[in-house]
C-alpha positions as a LaTeX table, in Angstrom:
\begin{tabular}{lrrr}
\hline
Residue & $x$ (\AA) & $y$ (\AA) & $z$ (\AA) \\
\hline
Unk1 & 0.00 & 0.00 & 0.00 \\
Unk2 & 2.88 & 2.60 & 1.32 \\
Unk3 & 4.52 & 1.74 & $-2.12$ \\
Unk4 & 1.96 & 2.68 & $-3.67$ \\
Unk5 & 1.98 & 5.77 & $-3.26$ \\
Unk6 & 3.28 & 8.60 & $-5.16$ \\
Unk7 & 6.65 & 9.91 & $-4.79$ \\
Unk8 & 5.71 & 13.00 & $-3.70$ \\
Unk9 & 3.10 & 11.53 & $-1.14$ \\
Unk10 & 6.28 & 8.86 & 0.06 \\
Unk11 & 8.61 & 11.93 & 0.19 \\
Unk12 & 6.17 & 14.11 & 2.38 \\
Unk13 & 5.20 & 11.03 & 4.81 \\
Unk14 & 9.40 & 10.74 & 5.33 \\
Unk15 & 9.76 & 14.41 & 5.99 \\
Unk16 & 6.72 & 14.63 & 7.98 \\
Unk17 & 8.67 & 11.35 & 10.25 \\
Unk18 & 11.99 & 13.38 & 10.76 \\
Unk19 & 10.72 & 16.99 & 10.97 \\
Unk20 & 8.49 & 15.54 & 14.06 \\
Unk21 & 11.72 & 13.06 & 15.81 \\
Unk22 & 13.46 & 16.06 & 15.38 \\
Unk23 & 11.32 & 18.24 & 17.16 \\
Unk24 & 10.48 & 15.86 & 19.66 \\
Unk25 & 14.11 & 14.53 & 20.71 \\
Unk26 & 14.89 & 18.53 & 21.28 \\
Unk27 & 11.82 & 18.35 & 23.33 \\
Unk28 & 13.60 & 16.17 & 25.25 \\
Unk29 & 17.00 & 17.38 & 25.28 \\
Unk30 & 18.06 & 14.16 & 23.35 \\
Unk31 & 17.77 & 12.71 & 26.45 \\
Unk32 & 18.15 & 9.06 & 25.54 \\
Unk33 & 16.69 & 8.17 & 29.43 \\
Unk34 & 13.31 & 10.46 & 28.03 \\
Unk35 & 12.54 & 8.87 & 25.02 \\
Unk36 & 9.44 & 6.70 & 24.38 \\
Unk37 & 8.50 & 5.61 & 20.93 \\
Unk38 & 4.87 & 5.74 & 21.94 \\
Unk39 & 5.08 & 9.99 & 22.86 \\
Unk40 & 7.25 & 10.08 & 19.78 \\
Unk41 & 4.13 & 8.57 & 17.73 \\
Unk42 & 1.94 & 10.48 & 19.66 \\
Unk43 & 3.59 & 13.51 & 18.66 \\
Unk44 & 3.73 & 12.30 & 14.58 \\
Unk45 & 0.09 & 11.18 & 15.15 \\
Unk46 & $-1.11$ & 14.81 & 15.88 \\
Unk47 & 1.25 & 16.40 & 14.10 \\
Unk48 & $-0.18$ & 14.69 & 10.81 \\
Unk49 & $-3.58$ & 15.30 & 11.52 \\
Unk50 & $-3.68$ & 18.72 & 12.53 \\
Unk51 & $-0.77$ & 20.03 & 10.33 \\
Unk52 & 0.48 & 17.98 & 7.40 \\
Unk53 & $-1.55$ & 19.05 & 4.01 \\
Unk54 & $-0.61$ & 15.48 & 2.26 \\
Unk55 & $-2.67$ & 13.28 & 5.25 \\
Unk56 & $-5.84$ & 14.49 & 3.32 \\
Unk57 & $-4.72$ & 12.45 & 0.31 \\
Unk58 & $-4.76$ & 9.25 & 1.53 \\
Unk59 & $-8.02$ & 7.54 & 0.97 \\
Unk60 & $-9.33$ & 6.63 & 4.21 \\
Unk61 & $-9.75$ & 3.02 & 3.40 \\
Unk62 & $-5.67$ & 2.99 & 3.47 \\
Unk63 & $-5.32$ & 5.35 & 6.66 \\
Unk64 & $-7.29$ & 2.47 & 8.53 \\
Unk65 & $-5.79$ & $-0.61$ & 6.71 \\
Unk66 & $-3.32$ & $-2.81$ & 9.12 \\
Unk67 & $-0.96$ & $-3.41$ & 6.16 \\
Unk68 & $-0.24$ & 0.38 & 5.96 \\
Unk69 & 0.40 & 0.79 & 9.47 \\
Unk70 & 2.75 & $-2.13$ & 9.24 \\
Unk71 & 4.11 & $-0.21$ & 6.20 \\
Unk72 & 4.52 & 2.95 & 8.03 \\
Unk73 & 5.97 & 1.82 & 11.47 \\
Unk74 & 8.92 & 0.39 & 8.39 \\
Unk75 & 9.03 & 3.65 & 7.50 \\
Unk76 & 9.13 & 5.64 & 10.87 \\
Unk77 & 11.84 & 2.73 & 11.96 \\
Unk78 & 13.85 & 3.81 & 8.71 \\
Unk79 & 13.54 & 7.10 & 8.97 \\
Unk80 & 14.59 & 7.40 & 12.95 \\
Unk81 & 17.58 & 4.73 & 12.02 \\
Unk82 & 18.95 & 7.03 & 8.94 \\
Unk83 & 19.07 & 10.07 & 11.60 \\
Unk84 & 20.99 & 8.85 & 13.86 \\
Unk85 & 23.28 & 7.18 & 11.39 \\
Unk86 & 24.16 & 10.54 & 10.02 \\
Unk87 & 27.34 & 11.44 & 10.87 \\
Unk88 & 27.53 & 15.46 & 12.60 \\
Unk89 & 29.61 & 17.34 & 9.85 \\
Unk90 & 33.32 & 18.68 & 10.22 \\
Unk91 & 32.02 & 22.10 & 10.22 \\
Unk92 & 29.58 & 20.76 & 13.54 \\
Unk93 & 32.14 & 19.21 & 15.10 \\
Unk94 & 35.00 & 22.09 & 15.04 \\
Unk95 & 32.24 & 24.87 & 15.66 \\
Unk96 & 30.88 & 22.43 & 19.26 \\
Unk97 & 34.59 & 21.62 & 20.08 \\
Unk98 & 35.13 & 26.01 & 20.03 \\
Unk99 & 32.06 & 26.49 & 21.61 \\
Unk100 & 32.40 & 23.67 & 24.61 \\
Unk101 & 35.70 & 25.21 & 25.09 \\
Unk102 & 35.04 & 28.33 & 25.62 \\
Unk103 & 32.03 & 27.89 & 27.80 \\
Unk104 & 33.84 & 24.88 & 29.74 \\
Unk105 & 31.25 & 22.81 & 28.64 \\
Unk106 & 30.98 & 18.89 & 27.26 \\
Unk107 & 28.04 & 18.16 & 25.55 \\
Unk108 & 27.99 & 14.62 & 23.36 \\
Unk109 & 26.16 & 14.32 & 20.53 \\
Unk110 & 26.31 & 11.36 & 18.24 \\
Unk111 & 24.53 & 12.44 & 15.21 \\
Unk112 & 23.90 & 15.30 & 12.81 \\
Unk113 & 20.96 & 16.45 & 14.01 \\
Unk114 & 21.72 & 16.02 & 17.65 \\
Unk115 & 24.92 & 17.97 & 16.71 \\
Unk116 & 22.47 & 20.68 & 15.55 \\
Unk117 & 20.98 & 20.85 & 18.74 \\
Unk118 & 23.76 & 21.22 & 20.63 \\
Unk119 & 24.84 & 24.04 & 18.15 \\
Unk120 & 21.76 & 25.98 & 19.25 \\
Unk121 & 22.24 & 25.14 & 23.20 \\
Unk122 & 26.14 & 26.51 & 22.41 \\
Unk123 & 24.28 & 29.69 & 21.32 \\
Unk124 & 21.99 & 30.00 & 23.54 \\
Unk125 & 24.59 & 29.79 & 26.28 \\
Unk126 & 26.62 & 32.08 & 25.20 \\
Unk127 & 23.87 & 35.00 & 24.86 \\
\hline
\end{tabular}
C-alpha cells in the first residue's frame, strides 16, 4: 500500500517522520533516558492530523488498513535509524569543540541532528 503511493506523497510522509523526531528529541534534550517511541508517535500522530496538508490524500480506506500501518511503522523505523546514522559534519564538530571550550562545557552528541541541537544550546549559552 505505502509503495503505492506517489513519490511526492512517500517523500512528504518521510519528511513529515523526521521533521516531528526532530522536534520531539529537542523536546527532550536528546535525552536518551526520556525517550518513548509511543510519545514520539503520539507527537507524529497529531502532528499529521492537525498540520500535514498530504494526510488528506490518503483515501481513508488505506489510513485504517493494518498493512499500511505495518508499512509505516517500516518507515518511521527507517527514517529514525537514517538520523541517527548521520554522521555530525566537520564544520559541527569544530564549531561544538570552540564552543564547549570556551564555555567549559561537554556536551555529546552522536549524530547530525543532535549535533544541531547542541549548536543551538552553544548559542543559547553564550547570549
Amino acid at each position: 500500500m505505502y509503495k503505492n503511493l506517489s513519490p511526492n506523497l512517500k517523500i512528504s510522509i518521510t519528511r513529515s517522520i523526521t521533521q516531528t523526531f526532530e522536534q520531539y528529541m529537542t523536546d527532550i534534550a536528546w535525552s536518551e533516558d526520556k525517550f518513548r517511541i509511543e510519545d514520539f508517535i503520539s507527537s507524529w500522530q497529531e502532528y499529521i492530523t492537525s498540520k500535514a496538508l498530504w494526510y488528506s490524500e490518503i483515501p481513508e480506506e488505506i489510513k485504517y488498513n493494518e498493512e499500511f500501518h505495518e508499512e509505516l511503522a517500516v518507515r518511521i523505523n527507517e527514517s529514525i535509524a537514517r538520523i541517527l546514522q548521520d554522521p555530525p559534519t566537520e564544520k559541527q564538530i569544530a564549531a561544538i569543540q570552540m564552543a564547549q571550550e570556551e564555555l567549559g562545557t561537554h556536551y555529546e552528541y552522536n549524530c547530525k541532528a543532535e549535533a544541531t541541537y547542541v549548536e543551538g544550546l552553544l548559542k543559547n549559552i553564550k547570549k
